[in-house]
Amino acid sequence: MEHLTSRFYRDVFLYLPINKKDKFMIRFLTAGESHGKALVTIVEGFPSNITISSEDINHQLKRRQSGYGRSARMKIESDSVQILSGIRFGKTLGSPISFLIENKDWTNWQEVLDIEKSAGSIKKITIPRPGHADLVGVFKYNFDDIRNSIERSSARETAARVAAGSVARNFLAHFGIHIGSYVESVGGIYSTQDYFNQFLQNKTSLGKNGWDISIKADKSVLRVLDKSQEKKIINKINSVKKNGDSLGGTFITIATGVPVGLGSFMHYDRKLDADIAFHLTSINAVKGVEIGNGFLSAEQYGSQVHDEFMNDGKSFSRKTNHSGGIEGGISTGLPIIIRAAMKPISTLAKPLNSIDLSSMKKVVSRYERSDFTAVPSCAVIAESMLAWVLAKHFLIKFGGDSLEETTDNFISYTKKSFSRIRKGFRK
Ligand code: EPS
């Protein structure tokens, strides 16, 4: 009896903690204030032997910084990564990878953000901006200076995420998975060409590789695919600058080459679509995420929405991709298509009404240097977040401590499992 009990404990304690799904979970942490000395990222859990260079990361950082309508801050910063650990001779070691990105603007903020001295004559910020994290931060963290809310809630932090996403991108590229994005609209100005619908119909002329879409989008200062749309948006941003207002917009993020089988319907927190929605809404100012034809599908008949199956003898696919590449929380093998909405920037040069927390009197809100719109940057950050989620689910499925081991597992799955299914149940 005693023997059986101890065997039970051995089984439970030995096998549960090394559950495959937890062992291969990647994670990252970021640290840093918007105007502090630097941003720091720690990335953990990737296998060894993934090729990565500071040039790869800097390219993504530069893409995140660009876009018409950004603040004067972008003229101060030119983000560049310092790799501190986890990479040797251009390849991951399997150990924690750490990155540092300096804030050049810090030299102008050293006194305001001093780490050890007391506030002294530094003026506290007492007027919260509607829509920003200013007021909720004061309530939640018991701050008496809104500066403390502003610093960490700033979207500056997303530079650190893009660095983490670069590792995920390089890892995925090894398996032919490529991620891209474009801006669909800014301030309600859309292209007359419905590129999004072309993706849903599985009939896009924009290329089979997600990254090609980004290459096209990166040629535009707004990351749009249509020149006439770009002109209209620039005019609108210019008028917004004059009027002291701001704009939001929508953007599309796409991943191609994703194999069937990432994610799971076995439990709510293993669903790929749920995880994507979480990661995208975690981006500052993102207020909505649609997978595939999302909200439109609620208005249509089932016969219009669901993607019919096709088998041409070689491959098993779907006629359309309204589902955005995910059914039952699992990737279908078609491109993952995500549309997301970013609200307008909260800081307005012509401010809304607010309350001064030092007097509790009604005042107009305060203005602090900010962007007029940042939708192009947001789309680049979304690419990083999508890369991250896909790398996570890829490793949950295929595991591996080295890239070679992950590759063996992946090949075995695609060759053996797929050919079994392709033959049909009876053969
Ligand atoms: C941001 C306000 C602006 C943006 C910033 C995000 O910064 P500042 O207050 O220094 O002008 O430029 O974004 C970045 C610095 C960046 O690198 O993206 C905010 O309030 O969220």
CSV table of C-alpha atoms and ligand atoms in Angstrom, one decimal:
chain,number,residue,atom,x,y,z
A,1,MET,CA,0.0,0.0,0.0
A,2,GLU,CA,2.7,2.4,1.0
A,3,HIS,CA,4.5,1.4,-2.2
A,4,LEU,CA,1.5,2.3,-4.3
A,5,THR,CA,1.0,5.7,-2.5
A,6,SER,CA,4.6,6.7,-3.1
A,7,ARG,CA,4.3,5.6,-6.7
A,8,PHE,CA,1.2,7.8,-7.0
A,9,TYR,CA,3.1,10.8,-5.6
A,10,ARG,CA,6.1,10.1,-7.8
A,11,ASP,CA,3.9,10.0,-10.9
A,12,VAL,CA,2.0,13.2,-9.9
A,13,PHE,CA,5.0,15.2,-9.0
A,14,LEU,CA,7.3,14.0,-11.6
A,15,TYR,CA,5.0,14.1,-14.6
A,16,LEU,CA,2.8,17.1,-13.9
A,17,PRO,CA,5.4,19.8,-13.7
A,18,ILE,CA,7.0,18.6,-16.9
A,19,ASN,CA,3.7,18.7,-18.7
A,20,LYS,CA,4.8,19.4,-22.3
A,21,LYS,CA,2.5,22.5,-22.6
A,22,ASP,CA,4.1,24.3,-19.7
A,23,LYS,CA,7.7,23.3,-20.4
A,24,PHE,CA,7.7,24.9,-23.8
A,25,MET,CA,6.0,28.1,-22.8
A,26,ILE,CA,8.0,31.2,-23.9
A,27,ARG,CA,7.7,34.4,-21.9
A,28,PHE,CA,9.0,37.9,-21.9
A,29,LEU,CA,9.2,40.8,-19.5
A,30,THR,CA,9.8,44.5,-20.2
A,31,ALA,CA,10.9,47.2,-17.9
A,32,GLY,CA,11.4,50.9,-18.3
A,33,GLU,CA,9.7,54.3,-18.1
A,34,SER,CA,9.0,56.4,-21.2
A,35,HIS,CA,11.6,59.1,-20.3
A,36,GLY,CA,13.8,56.9,-18.1
A,37,LYS,CA,17.3,55.8,-18.9
A,38,ALA,CA,16.4,52.8,-21.0
A,39,LEU,CA,13.9,50.0,-21.8
A,40,VAL,CA,14.9,46.5,-21.0
A,41,THR,CA,13.5,43.2,-22.3
A,42,ILE,CA,14.1,39.7,-21.1
A,43,VAL,CA,13.0,36.9,-23.4
A,44,GLU,CA,13.0,33.3,-22.1
A,45,GLY,CA,12.2,29.8,-23.3
A,46,PHE,CA,13.3,29.8,-27.0
A,47,PRO,CA,15.4,26.9,-28.2
A,48,SER,CA,19.1,27.3,-29.1
A,49,ASN,CA,20.5,27.9,-32.5
A,50,ILE,CA,18.0,30.5,-33.8
A,51,THR,CA,19.9,33.0,-35.9
A,52,ILE,CA,19.4,36.6,-34.8
A,53,SER,CA,21.3,39.9,-35.2
A,54,SER,CA,21.0,43.4,-33.8
A,55,GLU,CA,20.5,44.4,-37.4
A,56,ASP,CA,17.3,42.3,-37.6
A,57,ILE,CA,16.0,43.9,-34.4
A,58,ASN,CA,17.0,47.4,-35.3
A,59,HIS,CA,15.1,47.1,-38.6
A,60,GLN,CA,11.9,46.2,-36.7
A,61,LEU,CA,12.6,49.0,-34.2
A,62,LYS,CA,12.9,51.5,-37.0
A,63,ARG,CA,9.7,50.4,-38.7
A,64,ARG,CA,7.9,50.9,-35.4
A,65,GLN,CA,9.1,54.5,-35.1
A,66,SER,CA,8.1,55.6,-38.5
A,67,GLY,CA,4.8,57.0,-39.8
A,68,TYR,CA,3.2,60.3,-40.6
A,69,GLY,CA,1.7,62.1,-37.6
A,70,ARG,CA,4.1,61.0,-34.9
A,71,SER,CA,5.4,63.3,-32.2
A,72,ALA,CA,8.6,65.3,-32.2
A,73,ARG,CA,9.9,62.6,-29.8
A,74,MET,CA,10.6,60.5,-32.8
A,75,LYS,CA,13.1,63.0,-34.0
A,76,ILE,CA,15.0,62.6,-30.7
A,77,GLU,CA,14.9,58.8,-30.6
A,78,SER,CA,16.6,56.5,-33.1
A,79,ASP,CA,16.0,53.1,-31.4
A,80,SER,CA,18.9,50.7,-31.4
A,81,VAL,CA,19.2,47.5,-29.4
A,82,GLN,CA,22.1,46.4,-27.2
A,83,ILE,CA,22.1,42.6,-26.9
A,84,LEU,CA,23.2,41.8,-23.3
A,85,SER,CA,22.9,38.1,-23.1
A,86,GLY,CA,21.5,34.8,-24.6
A,87,ILE,CA,23.1,35.1,-28.0
A,88,ARG,CA,26.6,33.9,-29.1
A,89,PHE,CA,28.1,34.2,-32.5
A,90,GLY,CA,24.7,35.3,-33.9
A,91,LYS,CA,22.7,32.4,-32.5
A,92,THR,CA,20.5,31.9,-29.5
A,93,LEU,CA,21.9,29.8,-26.6
A,94,GLY,CA,18.7,28.7,-25.1
A,95,SER,CA,19.5,31.0,-22.1
A,96,PRO,CA,17.5,34.1,-21.2
A,97,ILE,CA,18.0,36.8,-23.9
A,98,SER,CA,18.2,40.4,-22.6
A,99,PHE,CA,18.0,43.6,-24.6
A,100,LEU,CA,18.5,47.2,-23.8
A,101,ILE,CA,17.2,50.1,-25.8
A,102,GLU,CA,18.3,53.6,-24.6
A,103,ASN,CA,16.0,56.5,-24.4
A,104,LYS,CA,17.9,59.4,-25.9
A,105,ASP,CA,15.4,61.8,-24.4
A,106,TRP,CA,16.4,60.8,-20.9
A,107,THR,CA,19.1,63.4,-20.8
A,108,ASN,CA,16.3,66.0,-20.8
A,109,TRP,CA,14.4,64.2,-18.0
A,110,GLN,CA,17.1,63.2,-15.6
A,111,GLU,CA,15.9,65.5,-12.8
A,112,VAL,CA,12.2,64.8,-13.3
A,113,LEU,CA,12.8,61.1,-13.2
A,114,ASP,CA,15.6,60.9,-10.7
A,115,ILE,CA,15.7,57.5,-9.1
A,116,GLU,CA,16.9,58.4,-5.6
A,117,LYS,CA,16.6,62.1,-4.8
A,118,SER,CA,13.4,63.6,-3.5
A,119,ALA,CA,11.1,65.5,-5.7
A,120,GLY,CA,12.3,68.9,-4.5
A,121,SER,CA,11.0,71.6,-6.7
A,122,ILE,CA,9.8,69.3,-9.5
A,123,LYS,CA,6.2,70.3,-10.2
A,124,LYS,CA,3.6,67.6,-9.7
A,125,ILE,CA,1.1,66.9,-12.5
A,126,THR,CA,-2.4,67.2,-11.1
A,127,ILE,CA,-4.6,67.4,-14.2
A,128,PRO,CA,-5.5,64.1,-15.8
A,129,ARG,CA,-6.1,63.8,-19.6
A,130,PRO,CA,-9.4,62.0,-20.5
A,131,GLY,CA,-8.7,58.7,-22.3
A,132,HIS,CA,-5.2,58.3,-20.9
A,133,ALA,CA,-4.1,56.2,-18.0
A,134,ASP,CA,-3.5,59.3,-15.9
A,135,LEU,CA,-6.5,59.2,-13.6
A,136,VAL,CA,-7.0,55.4,-13.2
A,137,GLY,CA,-3.3,55.1,-12.3
A,138,VAL,CA,-3.7,57.7,-9.6
A,139,PHE,CA,-6.6,55.8,-8.0
A,140,LYS,CA,-5.0,52.4,-8.4
A,141,TYR,CA,-1.4,53.1,-7.2
A,142,ASN,CA,-2.2,56.0,-4.8
A,143,PHE,CA,0.1,58.4,-6.7
A,144,ASP,CA,0.1,62.1,-5.9
A,145,ASP,CA,1.8,63.0,-9.2
A,146,ILE,CA,0.3,61.9,-12.5
A,147,ARG,CA,3.8,61.7,-14.0
A,148,ASN,CA,4.0,58.3,-12.3
A,149,SER,CA,1.0,57.1,-14.4
A,150,ILE,CA,2.2,58.7,-17.6
A,151,GLU,CA,5.7,57.1,-17.7
A,152,ARG,CA,4.9,53.4,-17.6
A,153,SER,CA,1.5,53.6,-19.4
A,154,SER,CA,3.3,55.3,-22.4
A,155,ALA,CA,3.4,53.3,-25.6
A,156,ARG,CA,7.2,53.8,-25.6
A,157,GLU,CA,7.2,50.4,-23.9
A,158,THR,CA,6.2,48.8,-27.1
A,159,ALA,CA,9.8,49.3,-28.5
A,160,ALA,CA,10.8,46.6,-25.9
A,161,ARG,CA,8.1,44.3,-27.1
A,162,VAL,CA,9.2,44.7,-30.7
A,163,ALA,CA,12.6,43.5,-29.7
A,164,ALA,CA,11.0,40.4,-28.1
A,165,GLY,CA,8.9,39.9,-31.2
A,166,SER,CA,12.0,39.9,-33.4
A,167,VAL,CA,13.2,36.7,-31.8
A,168,ALA,CA,9.8,35.1,-32.4
A,169,ARG,CA,9.9,36.3,-36.0
A,170,ASN,CA,13.3,34.8,-36.8
A,171,PHE,CA,12.2,31.5,-35.1
A,172,LEU,CA,9.0,31.4,-37.2
A,173,ALA,CA,10.8,32.3,-40.4
A,174,HIS,CA,12.8,29.1,-40.1
A,175,PHE,CA,9.5,27.2,-40.5
A,176,GLY,CA,8.2,29.4,-43.4
A,177,ILE,CA,5.9,31.4,-41.2
A,178,HIS,CA,5.9,35.1,-42.1
A,179,ILE,CA,4.1,38.0,-40.6
A,180,GLY,CA,3.1,41.3,-42.1
A,181,SER,CA,0.6,44.2,-41.8
A,182,TYR,CA,-0.8,47.2,-43.4
A,183,VAL,CA,-2.9,50.2,-42.3
A,184,GLU,CA,-6.5,49.8,-43.5
A,185,SER,CA,-7.9,53.2,-42.4
A,186,VAL,CA,-7.0,56.3,-40.4
A,187,GLY,CA,-9.8,58.6,-39.2
A,188,GLY,CA,-12.4,56.6,-41.2
A,189,ILE,CA,-10.6,57.0,-44.6
A,190,TYR,CA,-10.5,53.6,-46.3
A,191,SER,CA,-9.1,52.6,-49.7
A,192,THR,CA,-11.7,52.1,-52.5
A,193,GLN,CA,-10.0,48.7,-52.9
A,194,ASP,CA,-11.1,46.1,-50.4
A,195,TYR,CA,-7.8,44.3,-49.8
A,196,PHE,CA,-9.1,42.8,-46.6
A,197,ASN,CA,-11.9,41.1,-48.4
A,198,GLN,CA,-9.5,39.7,-50.9
A,199,PHE,CA,-7.7,37.9,-48.1
A,200,LEU,CA,-11.0,36.5,-46.8
A,201,GLN,CA,-11.8,35.2,-50.3
A,202,ASN,CA,-8.4,33.6,-50.5
A,203,LYS,CA,-7.8,35.6,-53.6
A,204,THR,CA,-5.3,38.2,-52.7
A,205,SER,CA,-2.9,39.6,-55.3
A,206,LEU,CA,-0.7,41.0,-52.5
A,207,GLY,CA,1.5,37.9,-52.3
A,208,LYS,CA,1.5,34.6,-50.5
A,209,ASN,CA,4.1,35.7,-48.0
A,210,GLY,CA,2.9,37.9,-45.1
A,211,TRP,CA,6.2,39.8,-45.0
A,212,ASP,CA,5.8,40.9,-48.7
A,213,ILE,CA,2.7,42.8,-47.6
A,214,SER,CA,4.7,44.7,-45.0
A,215,ILE,CA,7.4,45.4,-47.6
A,216,LYS,CA,4.7,47.0,-49.8
A,217,ALA,CA,3.1,48.9,-46.8
A,218,ASP,CA,6.5,50.2,-45.6
A,219,LYS,CA,6.8,52.2,-48.8
A,220,SER,CA,4.0,54.4,-47.6
A,221,VAL,CA,4.5,57.0,-44.8
A,222,LEU,CA,1.2,55.7,-43.4
A,223,ARG,CA,1.8,52.0,-44.2
A,224,VAL,CA,-1.3,52.0,-46.5
A,225,LEU,CA,-1.4,50.1,-49.8
A,226,ASP,CA,-3.2,52.8,-51.8
A,227,LYS,CA,-1.5,56.1,-52.8
A,228,SER,CA,-4.8,58.0,-53.3
A,229,GLN,CA,-5.9,57.0,-49.8
A,230,GLU,CA,-2.6,58.1,-48.4
A,231,LYS,CA,-3.0,61.6,-49.8
A,232,LYS,CA,-6.5,61.9,-48.3
A,233,ILE,CA,-5.3,60.7,-44.9
A,234,ILE,CA,-2.3,63.1,-44.9
A,235,ASN,CA,-4.7,66.0,-45.5
A,236,LYS,CA,-6.9,64.8,-42.6
A,237,ILE,CA,-3.9,64.5,-40.3
A,238,ASN,CA,-2.7,68.0,-41.3
A,239,SER,CA,-6.2,69.4,-40.4
A,240,VAL,CA,-6.2,67.5,-37.1
A,241,LYS,CA,-2.7,69.1,-36.3
A,242,LYS,CA,-4.2,72.5,-36.9
A,243,ASN,CA,-7.3,71.8,-34.8
A,244,GLY,CA,-5.4,70.3,-31.9
A,245,ASP,CA,-7.1,66.9,-32.3
A,246,SER,CA,-6.0,63.3,-32.9
A,247,LEU,CA,-7.0,60.3,-35.0
A,248,GLY,CA,-7.2,56.5,-34.7
A,249,GLY,CA,-7.7,53.8,-37.3
A,250,THR,CA,-7.8,50.2,-38.3
A,251,PHE,CA,-5.0,47.9,-39.4
A,252,ILE,CA,-4.7,44.3,-40.7
A,253,THR,CA,-2.1,41.8,-39.5
A,254,ILE,CA,-1.5,38.6,-41.4
A,255,ALA,CA,0.6,35.5,-40.8
A,256,THR,CA,1.2,33.1,-43.7
A,257,GLY,CA,2.7,29.6,-43.6
A,258,VAL,CA,1.1,28.7,-40.3
A,259,PRO,CA,0.6,24.9,-40.1
A,260,VAL,CA,-2.7,23.3,-39.2
A,261,GLY,CA,-2.9,22.6,-35.5
A,262,LEU,CA,-1.6,25.5,-33.4
A,263,GLY,CA,-3.9,26.2,-30.4
A,264,SER,CA,-6.5,23.9,-29.0
A,265,PHE,CA,-10.2,23.6,-28.3
A,266,MET,CA,-9.5,21.4,-25.3
A,267,HIS,CA,-9.5,24.2,-22.8
A,268,TYR,CA,-10.4,27.9,-23.0
A,269,ASP,CA,-6.9,29.2,-22.3
A,270,ARG,CA,-5.4,27.1,-25.1
A,271,LYS,CA,-7.4,28.7,-27.9
A,272,LEU,CA,-5.3,30.4,-30.5
A,273,ASP,CA,-7.9,33.1,-31.4
A,274,ALA,CA,-8.4,34.0,-27.7
A,275,ASP,CA,-4.6,34.3,-27.2
A,276,ILE,CA,-4.3,36.5,-30.3
A,277,ALA,CA,-7.1,38.8,-29.1
A,278,PHE,CA,-5.4,39.1,-25.7
A,279,HIS,CA,-2.0,40.0,-27.1
A,280,LEU,CA,-3.4,42.5,-29.6
A,281,THR,CA,-5.7,44.3,-27.1
A,282,SER,CA,-2.7,44.5,-24.8
A,283,ILE,CA,-1.2,47.1,-27.2
A,284,ASN,CA,-1.8,50.6,-26.0
A,285,ALA,CA,-5.0,52.2,-27.4
A,286,VAL,CA,-6.2,49.0,-29.2
A,287,LYS,CA,-9.9,48.8,-28.5
A,288,GLY,CA,-11.1,46.1,-30.9
A,289,VAL,CA,-9.9,42.9,-32.5
A,290,GLU,CA,-11.6,40.8,-35.2
A,291,ILE,CA,-10.5,37.3,-36.3
A,292,GLY,CA,-11.3,36.9,-40.0
A,293,ASN,CA,-14.7,38.4,-41.0
A,294,GLY,CA,-15.5,38.9,-37.3
A,295,PHE,CA,-18.3,41.3,-36.8
A,296,LEU,CA,-19.5,41.0,-40.4
A,297,SER,CA,-20.2,37.3,-39.9
A,298,ALA,CA,-22.8,38.2,-37.3
A,299,GLU,CA,-24.9,39.8,-40.0
A,300,GLN,CA,-24.6,37.0,-42.6
A,301,TYR,CA,-26.1,33.6,-43.2
A,302,GLY,CA,-24.2,30.6,-42.1
A,303,SER,CA,-24.0,29.5,-45.8
A,304,GLN,CA,-22.2,32.8,-46.6
A,305,VAL,CA,-19.8,32.6,-43.7
A,306,HIS,CA,-18.4,29.1,-43.4
A,307,ASP,CA,-15.4,28.1,-45.5
A,308,GLU,CA,-16.2,25.0,-47.7
A,309,PHE,CA,-13.6,22.3,-47.8
A,310,MET,CA,-11.7,21.3,-51.0
A,311,ASN,CA,-9.5,18.4,-51.9
A,312,ASP,CA,-7.7,18.5,-55.2
A,313,GLY,CA,-6.0,15.2,-54.5
A,314,LYS,CA,-2.8,16.8,-53.3
A,315,SER,CA,-3.9,19.3,-50.7
A,316,PHE,CA,-6.8,19.7,-48.3
A,317,SER,CA,-7.9,23.3,-48.1
A,318,ARG,CA,-10.8,25.7,-47.9
A,319,LYS,CA,-12.5,27.7,-50.7
A,320,THR,CA,-12.5,30.9,-48.7
A,321,ASN,CA,-10.8,32.1,-45.5
A,322,HIS,CA,-13.6,33.9,-43.7
A,323,SER,CA,-12.6,32.2,-40.5
A,324,GLY,CA,-9.2,34.1,-40.6
A,325,GLY,CA,-7.3,30.9,-40.5
A,326,ILE,CA,-8.7,29.7,-37.2
A,327,GLU,CA,-11.5,27.2,-36.5
A,328,GLY,CA,-12.3,25.8,-33.0
A,329,GLY,CA,-9.3,27.7,-31.5
A,330,ILE,CA,-6.9,25.9,-33.9
A,331,SER,CA,-5.1,27.1,-36.9
A,332,THR,CA,-6.5,25.8,-40.2
A,333,GLY,CA,-3.3,26.1,-42.3
A,334,LEU,CA,-4.7,29.2,-44.1
A,335,PRO,CA,-3.3,32.7,-43.4
A,336,ILE,CA,-4.2,34.1,-40.0
A,337,ILE,CA,-6.0,37.3,-40.7
A,338,ILE,CA,-6.6,39.9,-37.9
A,339,ARG,CA,-8.2,43.3,-38.1
A,340,ALA,CA,-7.8,45.6,-35.1
A,341,ALA,CA,-8.9,49.1,-34.2
A,342,MET,CA,-6.8,51.8,-32.4
A,343,LYS,CA,-8.6,54.7,-30.7
A,344,PRO,CA,-7.4,58.2,-31.3
A,345,ILE,CA,-4.4,59.4,-29.2
A,346,SER,CA,-5.6,60.7,-25.9
A,347,THR,CA,-3.4,63.8,-25.6
A,348,LEU,CA,-5.1,66.6,-27.4
A,349,ALA,CA,-3.5,70.0,-28.2
A,350,LYS,CA,-7.0,71.5,-27.8
A,351,PRO,CA,-7.8,69.7,-24.6
A,352,LEU,CA,-11.1,68.3,-23.3
A,353,ASN,CA,-12.5,69.2,-19.8
A,354,SER,CA,-10.9,67.7,-16.8
A,355,ILE,CA,-10.6,68.2,-13.0
A,356,ASP,CA,-7.5,69.6,-11.2
A,357,LEU,CA,-6.9,67.0,-8.5
A,358,SER,CA,-5.1,69.6,-6.3
A,359,SER,CA,-8.2,71.9,-6.2
A,360,MET,CA,-10.9,69.5,-7.4
A,361,LYS,CA,-12.0,72.4,-9.7
A,362,LYS,CA,-13.1,72.0,-13.3
A,363,VAL,CA,-10.3,72.9,-15.7
A,364,VAL,CA,-9.3,72.2,-19.3
A,365,SER,CA,-7.0,69.2,-19.5
A,366,ARG,CA,-3.3,69.7,-20.0
A,367,TYR,CA,-1.3,69.2,-23.1
A,368,GLU,CA,1.9,67.3,-23.2
A,369,ARG,CA,3.9,66.6,-26.4
A,370,SER,CA,2.3,63.6,-28.2
A,371,ASP,CA,1.5,61.9,-31.5
A,372,PHE,CA,-1.4,63.0,-33.6
A,373,THR,CA,-1.8,59.5,-34.8
A,374,ALA,CA,0.2,56.3,-34.4
A,375,VAL,CA,-1.7,53.7,-36.4
A,376,PRO,CA,1.3,52.8,-38.7
A,377,SER,CA,3.4,52.0,-35.6
A,378,CYS,CA,0.6,50.2,-34.0
A,379,ALA,CA,0.4,47.8,-36.9
A,380,VAL,CA,4.1,47.0,-36.6
A,381,ILE,CA,3.7,46.3,-32.9
A,382,ALA,CA,0.8,44.0,-33.8
A,383,GLU,CA,3.1,42.1,-36.1
A,384,SER,CA,5.4,41.5,-33.1
A,385,MET,CA,2.6,40.5,-30.8
A,386,LEU,CA,1.2,38.1,-33.4
A,387,ALA,CA,4.7,36.6,-34.0
A,388,TRP,CA,5.0,36.1,-30.3
A,389,VAL,CA,1.7,34.2,-29.9
A,390,LEU,CA,2.4,32.0,-32.9
A,391,ALA,CA,5.9,31.2,-31.7
A,392,LYS,CA,4.4,30.3,-28.3
A,393,HIS,CA,1.8,28.0,-29.7
A,394,PHE,CA,4.3,26.5,-32.2
A,395,LEU,CA,6.6,25.6,-29.3
A,396,ILE,CA,3.7,24.3,-27.2
A,397,LYS,CA,3.0,21.9,-30.1
A,398,PHE,CA,6.4,21.0,-31.3
A,399,GLY,CA,8.7,21.7,-28.3
A,400,GLY,CA,12.5,21.2,-28.6
A,401,ASP,CA,15.5,22.6,-26.7
A,402,SER,CA,17.4,23.3,-30.0
A,403,LEU,CA,16.1,24.5,-33.3
A,404,GLU,CA,17.1,21.2,-34.8
A,405,GLU,CA,14.9,19.3,-32.3
A,406,THR,CA,12.0,21.5,-33.0
A,407,THR,CA,12.5,21.1,-36.7
A,408,ASP,CA,12.6,17.2,-36.4
A,409,ASN,CA,9.3,17.3,-34.5
A,410,PHE,CA,7.7,19.7,-37.0
A,411,ILE,CA,8.8,17.6,-40.0
A,412,SER,CA,7.6,14.4,-38.4
A,413,TYR,CA,4.2,16.0,-37.8
A,414,THR,CA,3.8,17.5,-41.2
A,415,LYS,CA,5.0,14.4,-43.0
A,416,LYS,CA,3.4,11.6,-41.0
A,417,SER,CA,0.2,13.1,-39.5
A,418,PHE,CA,-0.7,15.0,-42.6
A,419,SER,CA,-0.2,12.1,-45.0
A,420,ARG,CA,-2.3,9.9,-42.7
A,421,ILE,CA,-5.2,12.3,-42.8
A,422,ARG,CA,-4.9,13.0,-46.5
A,423,LYS,CA,-5.4,9.3,-47.3
A,424,GLY,CA,-8.8,9.6,-45.5
A,425,PHE,CA,-10.2,7.5,-42.6
A,426,ARG,CA,-10.7,4.3,-44.6
A,427,LYS,CA,-7.3,3.8,-46.1
B,1,EPS,C1,3.4,58.5,-25.9
B,1,EPS,C2,3.7,59.9,-26.0
B,1,EPS,C3,4.8,60.3,-26.9
B,1,EPS,C4,5.1,59.3,-28.0
B,1,EPS,C5,5.4,58.0,-27.2
B,1,EPS,C6,4.1,57.5,-26.6
B,1,EPS,O1,6.0,60.5,-26.2
B,1,EPS,P1,6.5,61.9,-25.6
B,1,EPS,O2,5.5,62.1,-24.5
B,1,EPS,O3,7.9,61.7,-25.1
B,1,EPS,O4,6.4,62.9,-26.7
B,1,EPS,O5,6.1,59.7,-28.8
B,1,EPS,O6,5.9,57.0,-28.0
B,1,EPS,C7,7.3,56.8,-28.0
B,1,EPS,C8,8.1,57.6,-27.3
B,1,EPS,C9,7.6,55.7,-28.8
B,1,EPS,O7,8.8,55.4,-28.9
B,1,EPS,O8,6.7,55.1,-29.4
B,1,EPS,C10,2.4,58.1,-24.9
B,1,EPS,O9,1.9,58.9,-24.2
B,1,EPS,O10,2.0,56.9,-25.0
